[in-house]
Amino acid sequence: MRDLGVGFGYLVKGQRWVGGHGKWFGFGLLPGLVTLVLYAAALVGLGYGADDFAAWATPFAGDWSSPWQGLFRGFLTVLVFCFGLFLAVITFTAVTLLVGQPFYESLSEQVDRAEGGDVPESGLPLWRELWISARDSLRVLARVVLFGVLLFALGFIPVVGQTVVPVIGFCVSGFFLAHELTAVALQRRGVEFKDRLRLLRGRRLLTLGFGVPLTLAFLVPFLAVFLMPGAVAGATLMARDLVTPDPAPEPVSPARHTLDKD
């Protein structure tokens, strides 16, 4: 459970870092603002059309008496909108990172530079980095959609669908959100997609401690835009520690062991 707190600590450290570097905070806001406008328009359209979709998808309920038809279709409408919101939360980061690839690469490099040590560079042209980022984002999206469809179906189970399933959904969202954010720094370090998944699965609680609070915060309108620069900075700090092996203990020679005993 300690890892949950450590993961959340990286998120706080990232926000503090950009708070102390105002120039980079403003620099990192631009991609999020562009993406927010696009997603807001899509969610408004979904809000207006979800009830029509529910009616189209349930023709068998057309002859149901009141209030059962309204309750059933209203429940389905809420599920459709929640599913859309779930996908929006997950894909927002991927789309924002894709739109803002040059911005966040620079921000991540600056965090590495400020924290000391090596500043890894991919050495790839921008178009190649964009292609890799888009390809990996589609891989994440495919996994998210599979989980989303499964959780959407489980949402119809009484009680469990309204309690346990949303919790699992936020955990899934948090994990893949952390994966997308750490990809900025890990890709520069030459860590491939499958290796990134394996790395984060090995520290699952740490990953959830970083990603789940951020997922919940992203549900608040406009907050995601302001948290993105700090989220990238915090993910870079976390990535630095994940790929840096713990120092090996210093070997103790027999002579020194004897002296210590004396």
Short mmCIF file of C-alpha atoms in Angstrom, two decimals:
data_model
loop_
_atom_site.label_atom_id
_atom_site.label_comp_id
_atom_site.label_asym_id
_atom_site.label_seq_id
_atom_site.Cartn_x
_atom_site.Cartn_y
_atom_site.Cartn_z
CA MET A 1 0.00 0.00 0.00
CA ARG A 2 2.98 2.28 0.47
CA ASP A 3 3.41 2.41 -3.31
CA LEU A 4 -0.01 4.08 -3.64
CA GLY A 5 1.24 7.03 -1.61
CA VAL A 6 4.54 7.12 -3.49
CA GLY A 7 2.71 7.20 -6.82
CA PHE A 8 0.52 10.06 -5.66
CA GLY A 9 3.67 11.80 -4.45
CA TYR A 10 5.06 11.83 -7.99
CA LEU A 11 1.88 13.55 -9.16
CA VAL A 12 2.23 16.21 -6.46
CA LYS A 13 5.95 16.68 -7.21
CA GLY A 14 5.18 17.19 -10.89
CA GLN A 15 2.63 19.90 -10.12
CA ARG A 16 5.11 21.59 -7.80
CA TRP A 17 7.81 21.42 -10.47
CA VAL A 18 5.77 23.25 -13.10
CA GLY A 19 4.50 25.61 -10.40
CA GLY A 20 8.10 26.64 -9.82
CA HIS A 21 8.80 26.93 -13.55
CA GLY A 22 6.00 29.17 -14.80
CA LYS A 23 7.36 29.39 -18.33
CA TRP A 24 7.09 25.64 -18.80
CA PHE A 25 3.67 25.52 -17.20
CA GLY A 26 2.33 27.98 -19.78
CA PHE A 27 4.18 26.16 -22.55
CA GLY A 28 2.51 22.88 -21.58
CA LEU A 29 -1.01 24.36 -21.46
CA LEU A 30 -1.38 24.96 -25.20
CA PRO A 31 -1.96 21.36 -26.44
CA GLY A 32 -4.49 20.70 -23.69
CA LEU A 33 -6.51 23.78 -24.58
CA VAL A 34 -6.79 22.73 -28.22
CA THR A 35 -7.79 19.17 -27.30
CA LEU A 36 -10.28 20.35 -24.68
CA VAL A 37 -12.25 22.34 -27.26
CA LEU A 38 -12.49 19.28 -29.52
CA TYR A 39 -13.59 16.95 -26.72
CA ALA A 40 -16.09 19.41 -25.27
CA ALA A 41 -17.83 19.60 -28.64
CA ALA A 42 -17.88 15.79 -28.93
CA LEU A 43 -19.33 15.30 -25.42
CA VAL A 44 -22.01 17.94 -26.00
CA GLY A 45 -23.02 16.09 -29.17
CA LEU A 46 -23.08 12.80 -27.26
CA GLY A 47 -25.22 14.35 -24.54
CA TYR A 48 -27.79 15.42 -27.10
CA GLY A 49 -27.77 12.14 -29.00
CA ALA A 50 -27.47 9.53 -26.22
CA ASP A 51 -31.22 9.32 -25.63
CA ASP A 52 -31.88 8.81 -29.36
CA PHE A 53 -29.26 6.07 -29.42
CA ALA A 54 -30.88 4.38 -26.41
CA ALA A 55 -34.27 4.42 -28.18
CA TRP A 56 -32.74 3.07 -31.42
CA ALA A 57 -30.87 0.29 -29.58
CA THR A 58 -33.94 -0.91 -27.64
CA PRO A 59 -36.82 -1.30 -30.12
CA PHE A 60 -38.12 -4.18 -27.99
CA ALA A 61 -38.94 -1.68 -25.23
CA GLY A 62 -41.18 0.41 -27.49
CA ASP A 63 -44.37 -1.21 -26.19
CA TRP A 64 -43.41 -1.20 -22.53
CA SER A 65 -45.75 0.61 -20.19
CA SER A 66 -44.81 3.65 -18.16
CA PRO A 67 -42.66 4.11 -16.14
CA TRP A 68 -40.57 1.03 -17.10
CA GLN A 69 -39.73 2.19 -20.60
CA GLY A 70 -38.53 5.59 -19.40
CA LEU A 71 -36.54 4.11 -16.52
CA PHE A 72 -34.87 1.48 -18.69
CA ARG A 73 -33.98 3.83 -21.53
CA GLY A 74 -32.94 6.55 -19.11
CA PHE A 75 -30.58 4.11 -17.39
CA LEU A 76 -29.17 3.05 -20.76
CA THR A 77 -28.72 6.71 -21.75
CA VAL A 78 -26.70 7.33 -18.59
CA LEU A 79 -24.56 4.25 -19.29
CA VAL A 80 -23.89 5.38 -22.87
CA PHE A 81 -22.81 8.84 -21.71
CA CYS A 82 -20.65 7.37 -18.92
CA PHE A 83 -19.02 5.05 -21.45
CA GLY A 84 -18.30 8.04 -23.70
CA LEU A 85 -16.92 9.95 -20.72
CA PHE A 86 -14.78 6.94 -19.80
CA LEU A 87 -13.30 6.86 -23.31
CA ALA A 88 -12.83 10.63 -23.28
CA VAL A 89 -10.84 10.49 -20.05
CA ILE A 90 -8.59 7.75 -21.41
CA THR A 91 -8.10 9.10 -24.92
CA PHE A 92 -7.78 12.75 -23.85
CA THR A 93 -4.23 12.17 -22.71
CA ALA A 94 -3.29 10.21 -25.83
CA VAL A 95 -4.71 12.83 -28.17
CA THR A 96 -3.24 15.70 -26.17
CA LEU A 97 0.18 14.03 -26.13
CA LEU A 98 -0.05 13.46 -29.87
CA VAL A 99 -1.08 17.06 -30.55
CA GLY A 100 1.53 18.38 -28.14
CA GLN A 101 4.36 15.92 -28.84
CA PRO A 102 7.04 18.59 -29.40
CA PHE A 103 5.80 20.58 -26.37
CA TYR A 104 5.82 17.67 -23.94
CA GLU A 105 9.08 16.25 -25.25
CA SER A 106 10.73 19.58 -24.46
CA LEU A 107 9.05 19.76 -21.06
CA SER A 108 10.12 16.21 -20.16
CA GLU A 109 13.70 16.89 -21.27
CA GLN A 110 13.76 20.05 -19.15
CA VAL A 111 12.64 18.06 -16.09
CA ASP A 112 15.45 15.56 -16.71
CA ARG A 113 17.91 18.41 -17.11
CA ALA A 114 16.77 20.16 -13.94
CA GLU A 115 16.94 16.95 -11.89
CA GLY A 116 20.48 16.20 -13.01
CA GLY A 117 22.05 13.18 -14.61
CA ASP A 118 21.74 12.14 -18.23
CA VAL A 119 19.11 13.69 -20.50
CA PRO A 120 18.18 10.85 -22.88
CA GLU A 121 17.25 11.74 -26.45
CA SER A 122 15.54 9.43 -28.91
CA GLY A 123 17.55 10.75 -31.85
CA LEU A 124 14.53 10.21 -34.10
CA PRO A 125 13.03 12.81 -36.45
CA LEU A 126 9.77 14.41 -35.32
CA TRP A 127 7.63 12.54 -37.87
CA ARG A 128 8.99 9.22 -36.61
CA GLU A 129 8.25 10.12 -32.99
CA LEU A 130 4.71 11.14 -33.94
CA TRP A 131 4.19 7.87 -35.77
CA ILE A 132 5.42 5.79 -32.82
CA SER A 133 3.29 7.82 -30.41
CA ALA A 134 0.17 7.41 -32.59
CA ARG A 135 0.79 3.68 -33.06
CA ASP A 136 1.28 3.06 -29.34
CA SER A 137 -1.76 5.18 -28.49
CA LEU A 138 -3.88 3.00 -30.79
CA ARG A 139 -2.57 -0.08 -28.99
CA VAL A 140 -3.62 1.44 -25.67
CA LEU A 141 -6.98 2.47 -27.10
CA ALA A 142 -7.66 -1.08 -28.32
CA ARG A 143 -7.07 -2.41 -24.83
CA VAL A 144 -9.18 0.33 -23.27
CA VAL A 145 -12.08 -0.37 -25.64
CA LEU A 146 -11.97 -4.07 -24.74
CA PHE A 147 -12.06 -3.25 -21.04
CA GLY A 148 -14.71 -0.61 -21.65
CA VAL A 149 -17.05 -2.99 -23.48
CA LEU A 150 -16.64 -5.60 -20.76
CA LEU A 151 -17.27 -3.10 -17.96
CA PHE A 152 -20.20 -1.63 -19.87
CA ALA A 153 -21.80 -5.08 -20.02
CA LEU A 154 -21.07 -5.74 -16.34
CA GLY A 155 -22.72 -2.41 -15.51
CA PHE A 156 -26.12 -4.06 -16.02
CA ILE A 157 -25.55 -6.38 -13.05
CA PRO A 158 -27.59 -5.05 -10.10
CA VAL A 159 -25.59 -3.54 -7.21
CA VAL A 160 -22.22 -4.81 -8.54
CA GLY A 161 -22.64 -2.78 -11.72
CA GLN A 162 -23.17 0.40 -9.74
CA THR A 163 -20.46 -0.14 -7.09
CA VAL A 164 -17.63 -2.52 -7.99
CA VAL A 165 -17.59 -1.93 -11.75
CA PRO A 166 -17.03 1.87 -11.55
CA VAL A 167 -14.10 1.29 -9.16
CA ILE A 168 -12.54 -1.19 -11.57
CA GLY A 169 -13.17 1.26 -14.39
CA PHE A 170 -11.28 4.03 -12.61
CA CYS A 171 -8.39 1.66 -11.89
CA VAL A 172 -8.21 0.64 -15.56
CA SER A 173 -8.37 4.30 -16.58
CA GLY A 174 -5.68 5.25 -14.08
CA PHE A 175 -3.31 2.52 -15.21
CA PHE A 176 -3.49 3.37 -18.90
CA LEU A 177 -3.41 7.11 -18.18
CA ALA A 178 -0.15 6.62 -16.29
CA HIS A 179 1.13 4.48 -19.17
CA GLU A 180 0.41 7.23 -21.71
CA LEU A 181 2.09 9.91 -19.60
CA THR A 182 5.23 7.94 -18.73
CA ALA A 183 5.59 7.00 -22.40
CA VAL A 184 6.94 10.51 -23.10
CA ALA A 185 10.00 9.91 -20.91
CA LEU A 186 10.31 6.14 -21.38
CA GLN A 187 10.20 6.35 -25.18
CA ARG A 188 13.18 8.70 -25.09
CA ARG A 189 14.95 6.07 -23.00
CA GLY A 190 14.34 3.40 -25.64
CA VAL A 191 11.77 1.45 -23.60
CA GLU A 192 9.39 -0.24 -26.04
CA PHE A 193 5.61 -0.49 -25.66
CA LYS A 194 5.47 -4.04 -24.25
CA ASP A 195 8.36 -3.31 -21.91
CA ARG A 196 6.55 -0.21 -20.62
CA LEU A 197 3.46 -2.29 -19.87
CA ARG A 198 5.57 -4.89 -18.11
CA LEU A 199 7.41 -2.22 -16.12
CA LEU A 200 4.21 -0.59 -14.90
CA ARG A 201 2.49 -3.91 -14.15
CA GLY A 202 5.45 -4.78 -11.97
CA ARG A 203 4.72 -1.64 -9.91
CA ARG A 204 0.93 -1.74 -10.23
CA LEU A 205 0.12 0.06 -6.96
CA LEU A 206 2.64 2.78 -7.72
CA THR A 207 1.08 3.23 -11.15
CA LEU A 208 -2.46 3.35 -9.76
CA GLY A 209 -1.40 5.81 -7.06
CA PHE A 210 -0.28 8.16 -9.82
CA GLY A 211 -3.00 7.49 -12.41
CA VAL A 212 -6.26 7.05 -10.48
CA PRO A 213 -6.24 10.45 -8.68
CA LEU A 214 -5.40 12.07 -12.00
CA THR A 215 -8.28 10.24 -13.68
CA LEU A 216 -10.69 11.50 -11.02
CA ALA A 217 -9.33 15.03 -11.37
CA PHE A 218 -9.74 14.86 -15.15
CA LEU A 219 -13.50 14.43 -14.64
CA VAL A 220 -13.66 18.05 -13.47
CA PRO A 221 -14.21 20.34 -16.49
CA PHE A 222 -11.10 22.28 -17.57
CA LEU A 223 -9.00 20.84 -14.72
CA ALA A 224 -7.31 18.33 -17.03
CA VAL A 225 -5.83 21.14 -19.11
CA PHE A 226 -4.19 22.77 -16.10
CA LEU A 227 -2.93 19.48 -14.67
CA MET A 228 -1.40 18.13 -17.89
CA PRO A 229 1.94 20.00 -17.69
CA GLY A 230 2.46 18.84 -14.09
CA ALA A 231 1.28 15.34 -14.98
CA VAL A 232 3.96 15.09 -17.69
CA ALA A 233 6.57 16.42 -15.26
CA GLY A 234 5.48 13.98 -12.54
CA ALA A 235 5.44 11.07 -14.99
CA THR A 236 8.99 11.97 -16.02
CA LEU A 237 10.11 11.93 -12.39
CA MET A 238 8.45 8.54 -11.92
CA ALA A 239 9.98 7.17 -15.13
CA ARG A 240 13.45 8.26 -13.98
CA ASP A 241 13.13 6.18 -10.83
CA LEU A 242 11.51 3.20 -12.55
CA VAL A 243 14.35 2.72 -15.01
CA THR A 244 17.14 3.55 -12.55
CA PRO A 245 18.16 0.37 -10.77
CA ASP A 246 18.75 0.47 -7.05
CA PRO A 247 22.46 0.68 -6.24
CA ALA A 248 23.91 -2.75 -5.54
CA PRO A 249 25.15 -3.25 -1.97
CA GLU A 250 28.87 -2.83 -1.56
CA PRO A 251 30.57 -6.22 -1.26
CA VAL A 252 32.22 -6.86 2.09
CA SER A 253 35.63 -8.42 1.91
CA PRO A 254 36.52 -11.22 4.36
CA ALA A 255 39.19 -9.03 5.97
CA ARG A 256 36.76 -6.17 6.55
CA HIS A 257 34.17 -8.64 7.88
CA THR A 258 36.70 -9.84 10.39
CA LEU A 259 37.52 -6.30 11.50
CA ASP A 260 33.83 -5.50 11.89
CA LYS A 261 33.39 -8.53 14.14
CA ASP A 262 36.28 -7.42 16.27
#
